[in-house]
Tab-separated table of C-alpha atoms and ligand atoms in Angstrom:
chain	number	residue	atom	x	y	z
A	263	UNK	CA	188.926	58.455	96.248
A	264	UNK	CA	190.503	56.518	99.351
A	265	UNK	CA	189.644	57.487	102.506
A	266	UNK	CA	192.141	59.713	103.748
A	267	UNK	CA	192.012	57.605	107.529
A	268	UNK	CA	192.102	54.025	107.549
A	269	UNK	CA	191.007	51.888	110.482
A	270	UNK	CA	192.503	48.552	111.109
A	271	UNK	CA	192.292	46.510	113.957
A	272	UNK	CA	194.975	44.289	115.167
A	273	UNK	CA	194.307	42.171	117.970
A	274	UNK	CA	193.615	44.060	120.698
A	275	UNK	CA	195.436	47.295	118.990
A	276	UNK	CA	193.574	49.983	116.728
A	277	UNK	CA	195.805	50.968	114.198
A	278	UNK	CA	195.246	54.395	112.589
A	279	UNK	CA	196.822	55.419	109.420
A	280	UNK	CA	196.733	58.986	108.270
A	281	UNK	CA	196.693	58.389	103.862
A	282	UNK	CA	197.054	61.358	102.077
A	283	UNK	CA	200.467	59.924	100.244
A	284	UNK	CA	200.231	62.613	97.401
A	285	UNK	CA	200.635	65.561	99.799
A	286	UNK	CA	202.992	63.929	102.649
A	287	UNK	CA	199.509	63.154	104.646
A	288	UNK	CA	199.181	67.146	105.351
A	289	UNK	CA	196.438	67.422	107.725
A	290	UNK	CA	193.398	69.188	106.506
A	291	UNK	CA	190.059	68.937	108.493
A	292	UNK	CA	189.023	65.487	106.348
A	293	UNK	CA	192.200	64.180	108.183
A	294	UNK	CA	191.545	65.614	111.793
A	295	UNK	CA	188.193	64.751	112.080
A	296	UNK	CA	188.660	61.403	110.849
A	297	UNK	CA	191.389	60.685	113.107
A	298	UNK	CA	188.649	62.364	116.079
A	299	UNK	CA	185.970	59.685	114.715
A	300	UNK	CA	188.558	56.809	114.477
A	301	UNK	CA	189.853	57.596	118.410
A	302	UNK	CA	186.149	57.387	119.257
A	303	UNK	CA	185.602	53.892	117.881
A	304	UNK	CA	188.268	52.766	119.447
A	305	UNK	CA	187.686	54.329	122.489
A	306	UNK	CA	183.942	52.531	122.610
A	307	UNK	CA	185.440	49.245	121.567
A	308	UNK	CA	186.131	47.224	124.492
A	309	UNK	CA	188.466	45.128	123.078
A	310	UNK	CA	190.809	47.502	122.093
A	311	UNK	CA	193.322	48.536	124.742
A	312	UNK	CA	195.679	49.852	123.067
A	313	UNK	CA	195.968	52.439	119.773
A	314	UNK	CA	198.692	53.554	117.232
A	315	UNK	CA	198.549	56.446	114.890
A	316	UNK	CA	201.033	55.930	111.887
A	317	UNK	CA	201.364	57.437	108.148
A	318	UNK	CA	203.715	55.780	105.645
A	319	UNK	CA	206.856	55.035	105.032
A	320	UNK	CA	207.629	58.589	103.261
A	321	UNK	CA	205.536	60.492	106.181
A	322	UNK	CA	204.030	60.570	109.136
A	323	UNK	CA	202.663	64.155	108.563
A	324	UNK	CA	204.119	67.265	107.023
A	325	UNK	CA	202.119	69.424	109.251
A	326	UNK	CA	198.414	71.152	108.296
A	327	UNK	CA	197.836	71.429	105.024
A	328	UNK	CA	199.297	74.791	103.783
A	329	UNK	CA	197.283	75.194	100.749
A	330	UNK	CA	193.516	74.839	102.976
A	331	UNK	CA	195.028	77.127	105.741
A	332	UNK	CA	196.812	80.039	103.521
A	333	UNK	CA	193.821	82.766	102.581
A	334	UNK	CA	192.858	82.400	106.293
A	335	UNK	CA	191.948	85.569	108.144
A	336	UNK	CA	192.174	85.817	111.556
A	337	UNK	CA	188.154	85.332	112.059
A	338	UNK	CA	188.079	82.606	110.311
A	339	UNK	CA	190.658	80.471	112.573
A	340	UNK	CA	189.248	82.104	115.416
A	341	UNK	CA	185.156	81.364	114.629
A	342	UNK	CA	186.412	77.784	113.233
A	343	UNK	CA	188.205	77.502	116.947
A	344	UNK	CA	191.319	75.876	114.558
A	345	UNK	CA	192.866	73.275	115.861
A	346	UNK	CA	191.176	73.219	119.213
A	347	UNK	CA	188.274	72.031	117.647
A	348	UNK	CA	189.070	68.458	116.551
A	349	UNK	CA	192.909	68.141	116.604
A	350	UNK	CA	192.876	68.311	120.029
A	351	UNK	CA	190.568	64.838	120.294
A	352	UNK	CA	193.945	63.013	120.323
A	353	UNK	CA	194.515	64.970	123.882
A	354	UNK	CA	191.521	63.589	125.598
A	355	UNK	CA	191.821	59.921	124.739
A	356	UNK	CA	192.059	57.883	127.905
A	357	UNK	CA	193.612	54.828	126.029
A	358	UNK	CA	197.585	55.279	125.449
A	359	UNK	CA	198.660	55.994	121.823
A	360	UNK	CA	202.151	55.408	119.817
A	361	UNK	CA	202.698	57.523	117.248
A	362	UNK	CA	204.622	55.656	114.998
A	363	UNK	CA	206.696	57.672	112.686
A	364	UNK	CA	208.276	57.317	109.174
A	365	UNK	CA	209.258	59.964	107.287
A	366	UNK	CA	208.525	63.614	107.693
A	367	UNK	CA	206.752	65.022	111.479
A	368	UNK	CA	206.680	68.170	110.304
A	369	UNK	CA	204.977	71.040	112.091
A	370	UNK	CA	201.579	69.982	113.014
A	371	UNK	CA	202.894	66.551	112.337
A	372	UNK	CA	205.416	66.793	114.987
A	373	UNK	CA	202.511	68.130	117.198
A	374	UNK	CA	199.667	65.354	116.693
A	375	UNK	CA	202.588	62.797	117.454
A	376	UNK	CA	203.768	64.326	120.863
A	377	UNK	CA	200.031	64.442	121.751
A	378	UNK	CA	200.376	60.749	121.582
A	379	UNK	CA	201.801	59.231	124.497
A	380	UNK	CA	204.923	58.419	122.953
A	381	UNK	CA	206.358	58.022	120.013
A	382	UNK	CA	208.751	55.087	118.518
A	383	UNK	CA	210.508	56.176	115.405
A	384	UNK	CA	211.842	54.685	112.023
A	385	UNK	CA	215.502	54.931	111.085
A	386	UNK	CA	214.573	57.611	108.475
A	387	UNK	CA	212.046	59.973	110.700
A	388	UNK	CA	212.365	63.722	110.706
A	389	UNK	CA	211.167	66.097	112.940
A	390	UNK	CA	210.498	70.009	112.993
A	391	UNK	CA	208.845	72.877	113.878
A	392	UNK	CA	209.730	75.067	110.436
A	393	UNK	CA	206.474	77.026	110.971
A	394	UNK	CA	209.187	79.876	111.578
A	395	UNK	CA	209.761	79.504	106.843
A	396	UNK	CA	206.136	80.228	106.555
A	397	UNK	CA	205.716	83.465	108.533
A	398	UNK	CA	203.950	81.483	111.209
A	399	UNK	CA	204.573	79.691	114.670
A	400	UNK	CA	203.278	76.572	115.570
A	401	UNK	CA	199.979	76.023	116.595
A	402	UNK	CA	199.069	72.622	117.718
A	403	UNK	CA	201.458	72.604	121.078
A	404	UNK	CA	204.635	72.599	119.668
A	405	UNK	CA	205.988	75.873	121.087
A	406	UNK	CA	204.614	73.926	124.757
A	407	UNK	CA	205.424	70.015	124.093
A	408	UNK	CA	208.541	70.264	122.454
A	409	UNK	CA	210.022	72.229	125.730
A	410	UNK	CA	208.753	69.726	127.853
A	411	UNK	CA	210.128	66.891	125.969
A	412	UNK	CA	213.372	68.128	124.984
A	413	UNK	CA	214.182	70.971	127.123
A	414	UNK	CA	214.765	75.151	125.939
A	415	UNK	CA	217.898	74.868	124.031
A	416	UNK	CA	216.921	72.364	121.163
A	417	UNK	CA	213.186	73.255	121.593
A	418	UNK	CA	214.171	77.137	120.138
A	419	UNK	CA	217.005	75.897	118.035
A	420	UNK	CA	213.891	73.857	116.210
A	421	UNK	CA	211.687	76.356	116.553
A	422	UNK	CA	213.505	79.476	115.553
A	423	UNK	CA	215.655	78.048	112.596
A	424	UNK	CA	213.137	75.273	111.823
A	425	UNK	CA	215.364	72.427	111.128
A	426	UNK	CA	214.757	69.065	111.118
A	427	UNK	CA	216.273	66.673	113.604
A	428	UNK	CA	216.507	62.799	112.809
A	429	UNK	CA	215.640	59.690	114.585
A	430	UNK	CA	219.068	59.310	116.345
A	431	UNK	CA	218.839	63.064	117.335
A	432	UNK	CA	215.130	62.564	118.609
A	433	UNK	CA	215.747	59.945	120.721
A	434	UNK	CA	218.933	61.288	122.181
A	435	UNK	CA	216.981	64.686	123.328
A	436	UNK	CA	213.967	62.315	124.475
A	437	UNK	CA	211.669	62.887	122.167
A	438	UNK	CA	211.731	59.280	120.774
A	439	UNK	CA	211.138	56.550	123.329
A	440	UNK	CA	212.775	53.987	120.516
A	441	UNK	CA	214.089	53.960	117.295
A	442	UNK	CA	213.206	50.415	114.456
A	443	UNK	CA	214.270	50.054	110.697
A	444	UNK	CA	212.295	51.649	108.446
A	445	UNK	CA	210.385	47.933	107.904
A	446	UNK	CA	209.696	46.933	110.707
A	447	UNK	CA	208.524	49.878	112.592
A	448	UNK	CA	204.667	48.920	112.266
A	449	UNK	CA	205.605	45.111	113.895
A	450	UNK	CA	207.779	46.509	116.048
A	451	UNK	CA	204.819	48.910	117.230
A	452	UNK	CA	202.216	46.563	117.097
A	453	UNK	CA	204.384	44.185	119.528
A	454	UNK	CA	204.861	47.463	121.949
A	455	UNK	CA	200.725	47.893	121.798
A	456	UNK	CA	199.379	44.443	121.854
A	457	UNK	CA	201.779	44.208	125.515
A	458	UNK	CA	200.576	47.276	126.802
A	459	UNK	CA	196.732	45.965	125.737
A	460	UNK	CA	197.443	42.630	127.520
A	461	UNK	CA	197.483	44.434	130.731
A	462	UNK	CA	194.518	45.745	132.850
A	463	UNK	CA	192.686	48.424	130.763
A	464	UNK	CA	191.848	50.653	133.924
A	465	UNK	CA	195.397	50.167	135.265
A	466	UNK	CA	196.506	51.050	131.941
A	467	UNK	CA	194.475	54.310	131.857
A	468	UNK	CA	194.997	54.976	135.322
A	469	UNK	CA	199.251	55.182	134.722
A	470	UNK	CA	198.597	57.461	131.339
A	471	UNK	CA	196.820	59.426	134.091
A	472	UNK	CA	199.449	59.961	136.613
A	473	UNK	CA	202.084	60.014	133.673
A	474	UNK	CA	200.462	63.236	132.251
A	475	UNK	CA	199.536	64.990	135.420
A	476	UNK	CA	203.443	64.997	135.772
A	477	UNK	CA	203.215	67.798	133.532
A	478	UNK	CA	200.954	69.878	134.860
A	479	UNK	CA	201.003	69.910	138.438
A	480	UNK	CA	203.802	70.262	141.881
A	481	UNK	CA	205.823	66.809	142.843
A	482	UNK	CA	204.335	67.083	145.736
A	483	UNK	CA	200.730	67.230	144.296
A	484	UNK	CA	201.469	64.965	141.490
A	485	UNK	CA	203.057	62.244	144.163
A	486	UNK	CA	199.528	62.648	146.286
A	487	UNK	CA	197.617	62.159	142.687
A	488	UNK	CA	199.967	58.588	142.300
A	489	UNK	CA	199.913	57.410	145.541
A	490	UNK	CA	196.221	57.898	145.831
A	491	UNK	CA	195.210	56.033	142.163
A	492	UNK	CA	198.088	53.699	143.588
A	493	UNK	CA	195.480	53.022	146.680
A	494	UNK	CA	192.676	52.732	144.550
A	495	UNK	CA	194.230	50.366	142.177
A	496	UNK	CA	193.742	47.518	145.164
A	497	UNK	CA	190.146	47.802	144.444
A	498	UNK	CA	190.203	46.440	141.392
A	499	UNK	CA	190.405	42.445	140.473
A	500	UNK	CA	192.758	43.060	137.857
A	501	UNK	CA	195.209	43.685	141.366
A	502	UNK	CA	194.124	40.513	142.872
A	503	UNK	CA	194.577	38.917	140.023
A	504	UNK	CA	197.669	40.078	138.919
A	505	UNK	CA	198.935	39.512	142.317
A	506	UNK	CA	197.549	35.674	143.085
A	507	UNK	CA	199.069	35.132	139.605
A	508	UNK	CA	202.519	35.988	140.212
A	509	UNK	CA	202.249	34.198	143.730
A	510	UNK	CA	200.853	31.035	142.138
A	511	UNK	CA	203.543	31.316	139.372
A	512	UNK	CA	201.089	31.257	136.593
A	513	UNK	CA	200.071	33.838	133.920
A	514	UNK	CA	197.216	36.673	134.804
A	515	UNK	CA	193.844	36.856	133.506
A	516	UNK	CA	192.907	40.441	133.703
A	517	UNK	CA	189.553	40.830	133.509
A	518	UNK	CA	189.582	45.099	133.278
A	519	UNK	CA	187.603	45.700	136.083
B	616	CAA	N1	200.577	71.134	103.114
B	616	CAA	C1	200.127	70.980	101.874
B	616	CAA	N2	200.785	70.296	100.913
B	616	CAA	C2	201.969	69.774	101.261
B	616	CAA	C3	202.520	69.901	102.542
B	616	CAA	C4	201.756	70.636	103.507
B	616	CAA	N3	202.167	70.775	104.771
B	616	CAA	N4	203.731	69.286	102.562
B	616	CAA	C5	203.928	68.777	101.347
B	616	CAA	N5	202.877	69.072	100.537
B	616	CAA	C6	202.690	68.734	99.141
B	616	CAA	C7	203.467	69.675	98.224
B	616	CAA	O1	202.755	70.865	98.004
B	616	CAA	C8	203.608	68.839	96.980
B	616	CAA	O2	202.381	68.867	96.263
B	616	CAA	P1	202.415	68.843	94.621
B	616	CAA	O3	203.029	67.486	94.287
B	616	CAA	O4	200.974	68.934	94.283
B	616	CAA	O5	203.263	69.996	94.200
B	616	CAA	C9	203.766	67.429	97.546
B	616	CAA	O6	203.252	67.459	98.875
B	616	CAA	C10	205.221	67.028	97.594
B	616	CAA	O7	205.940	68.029	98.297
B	616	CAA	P2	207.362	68.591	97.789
B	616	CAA	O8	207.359	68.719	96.320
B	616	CAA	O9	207.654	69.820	98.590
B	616	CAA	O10	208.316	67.374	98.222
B	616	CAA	P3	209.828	67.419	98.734
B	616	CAA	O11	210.264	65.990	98.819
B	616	CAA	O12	210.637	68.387	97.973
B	616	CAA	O13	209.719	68.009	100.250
B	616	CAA	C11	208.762	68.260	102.458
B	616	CAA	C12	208.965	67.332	101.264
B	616	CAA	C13	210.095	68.526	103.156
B	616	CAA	C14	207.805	67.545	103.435
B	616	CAA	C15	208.175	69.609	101.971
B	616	CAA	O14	207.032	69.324	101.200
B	616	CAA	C16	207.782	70.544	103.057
B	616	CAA	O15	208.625	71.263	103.591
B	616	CAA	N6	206.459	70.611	103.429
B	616	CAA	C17	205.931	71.584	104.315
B	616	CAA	C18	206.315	71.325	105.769
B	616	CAA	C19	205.769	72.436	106.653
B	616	CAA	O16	206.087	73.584	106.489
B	616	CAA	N7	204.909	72.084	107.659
B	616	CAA	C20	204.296	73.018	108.544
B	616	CAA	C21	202.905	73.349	108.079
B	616	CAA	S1	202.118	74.637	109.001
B	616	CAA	C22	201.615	73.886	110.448
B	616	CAA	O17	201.739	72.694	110.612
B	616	CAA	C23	200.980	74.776	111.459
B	616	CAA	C24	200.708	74.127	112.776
B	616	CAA	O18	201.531	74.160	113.678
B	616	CAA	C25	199.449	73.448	113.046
């Protein structure tokens, strides 16, 4: 049996692809907590500054796998502490993530890619929420993201009739930072991650930071947070470097320290 996570590395990008083809890579715990170990390799590899989580061309994810979840009692999500447990890994990486999506984000599919840091779409992606058609709700954030991302009024339109919404749609609400052909949204990806690797790691980190603390703190708090990683940024020689570089009209070498 393939492995239903594949690891490939691509420069200085970790590429993640969830492969479960033969049930639209639903996410059972094989999934999760391979996608948890993968994150932690490429968290511990140095070289990698950059990571994107992908399916295939069909699907990114059509949400957890029904058939593992459906003779669930309540004790037994609550004692396995469901999703918490390991989908929430993808929250707590400090290195940014794309989620790039093909195909169906469905449910928890549309939930592990807005725990990414953003997400760049193919011409034929699809997202929902259509917990609502099982006699559930979602569980893995999407009640709390999707608000955030696209506001009340589409965020309870998907929830509540559990639609889908395509690329074109996604990116127009904001929940798509951009949108590629079908075959070329990997290269297109890959390009997006190897730039953001070439810059400073901690830089890097420190801007998914303040990015994130956006959404969960005041301006005014979040503006003190910026302006005080902003100060502490000139301690590092990736700032000197970057800075002698520009003045000496020549390309940096950041060294990520
Ligand atoms: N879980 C388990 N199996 C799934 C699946 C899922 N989420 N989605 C698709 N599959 C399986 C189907 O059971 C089917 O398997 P068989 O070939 O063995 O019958 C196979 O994938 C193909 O699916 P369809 O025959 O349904 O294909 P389709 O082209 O007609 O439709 C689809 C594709 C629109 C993705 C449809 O399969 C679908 O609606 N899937 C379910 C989407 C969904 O409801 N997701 C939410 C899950 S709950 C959740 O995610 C909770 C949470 O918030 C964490």
């Amino acid at each position: 049996m393939s492995p239903s996570v594949i690891m490939e590395t691509h420069d200085k990008v970790g590429l993640i692809r969830i492969n479960r083809p033969e049930a639209f890579n639903a996410l059972n715990d094989e999934v999760m907590d391979g996608i948890g170990s993968a994150l932690a390799g490429f968290e511990a590899d140095e070289a990698i500054g950059c990571i994107v989580l992908t399916g295939n061309d069909k699907a990114f994810a059509a949400g957890a796998d029904i058939a593992a979840i459906k003779d669930f009692g309540y004790m037994d999500t609550y004692k396995a502490d469901f999703i918490t447990r390991n989908w929430e890994r993808i929250k707590t990486c400090r290195k940014p993530i794309i989620a790039a999506v093909a195909g169906y984000a469905l449910g928890g599919g549309c939930e592990i890619a807005m725990m990414c840091d953003m997400i760049f779409a193919a011409e034929n992606a699809k997202f929902g929420q259509p917990e609502i058609k099982l006699g559930t709700l979602p569980g893995a954030g999407g009640t709390q993201r999707l608000p955030r991302a696209i506001g009340k009024a589409k965020a309870m339109d998907l929830c509540l009739t559990g639609r889908m919404m395509d690329a074109v749609e996604a990116e127009r609400c904001g929940l798509v930072a951009r949108i590629f052909p079908t075959d070329r949204l990997i290269e297109e990806t890959l390009a997006a991650a190897q730039t953001i690797a070439s810059y400073s790691q901690p830089v890097v980190m420190m801007i998914k930071e303040a990015v994130n603390r956006a959404f969960e703190t005041s301006l005014t708090e979040g503006l003190l947070f910026e302006r005080r990683s902003f100060h502490a940024s000139f301690a590092l020689e990736d700032q000197k470097e970057g800075m002698t570089a520009f003045i000496e009209k020549r390309k940096p070498v950041f060294k990520n320290r």
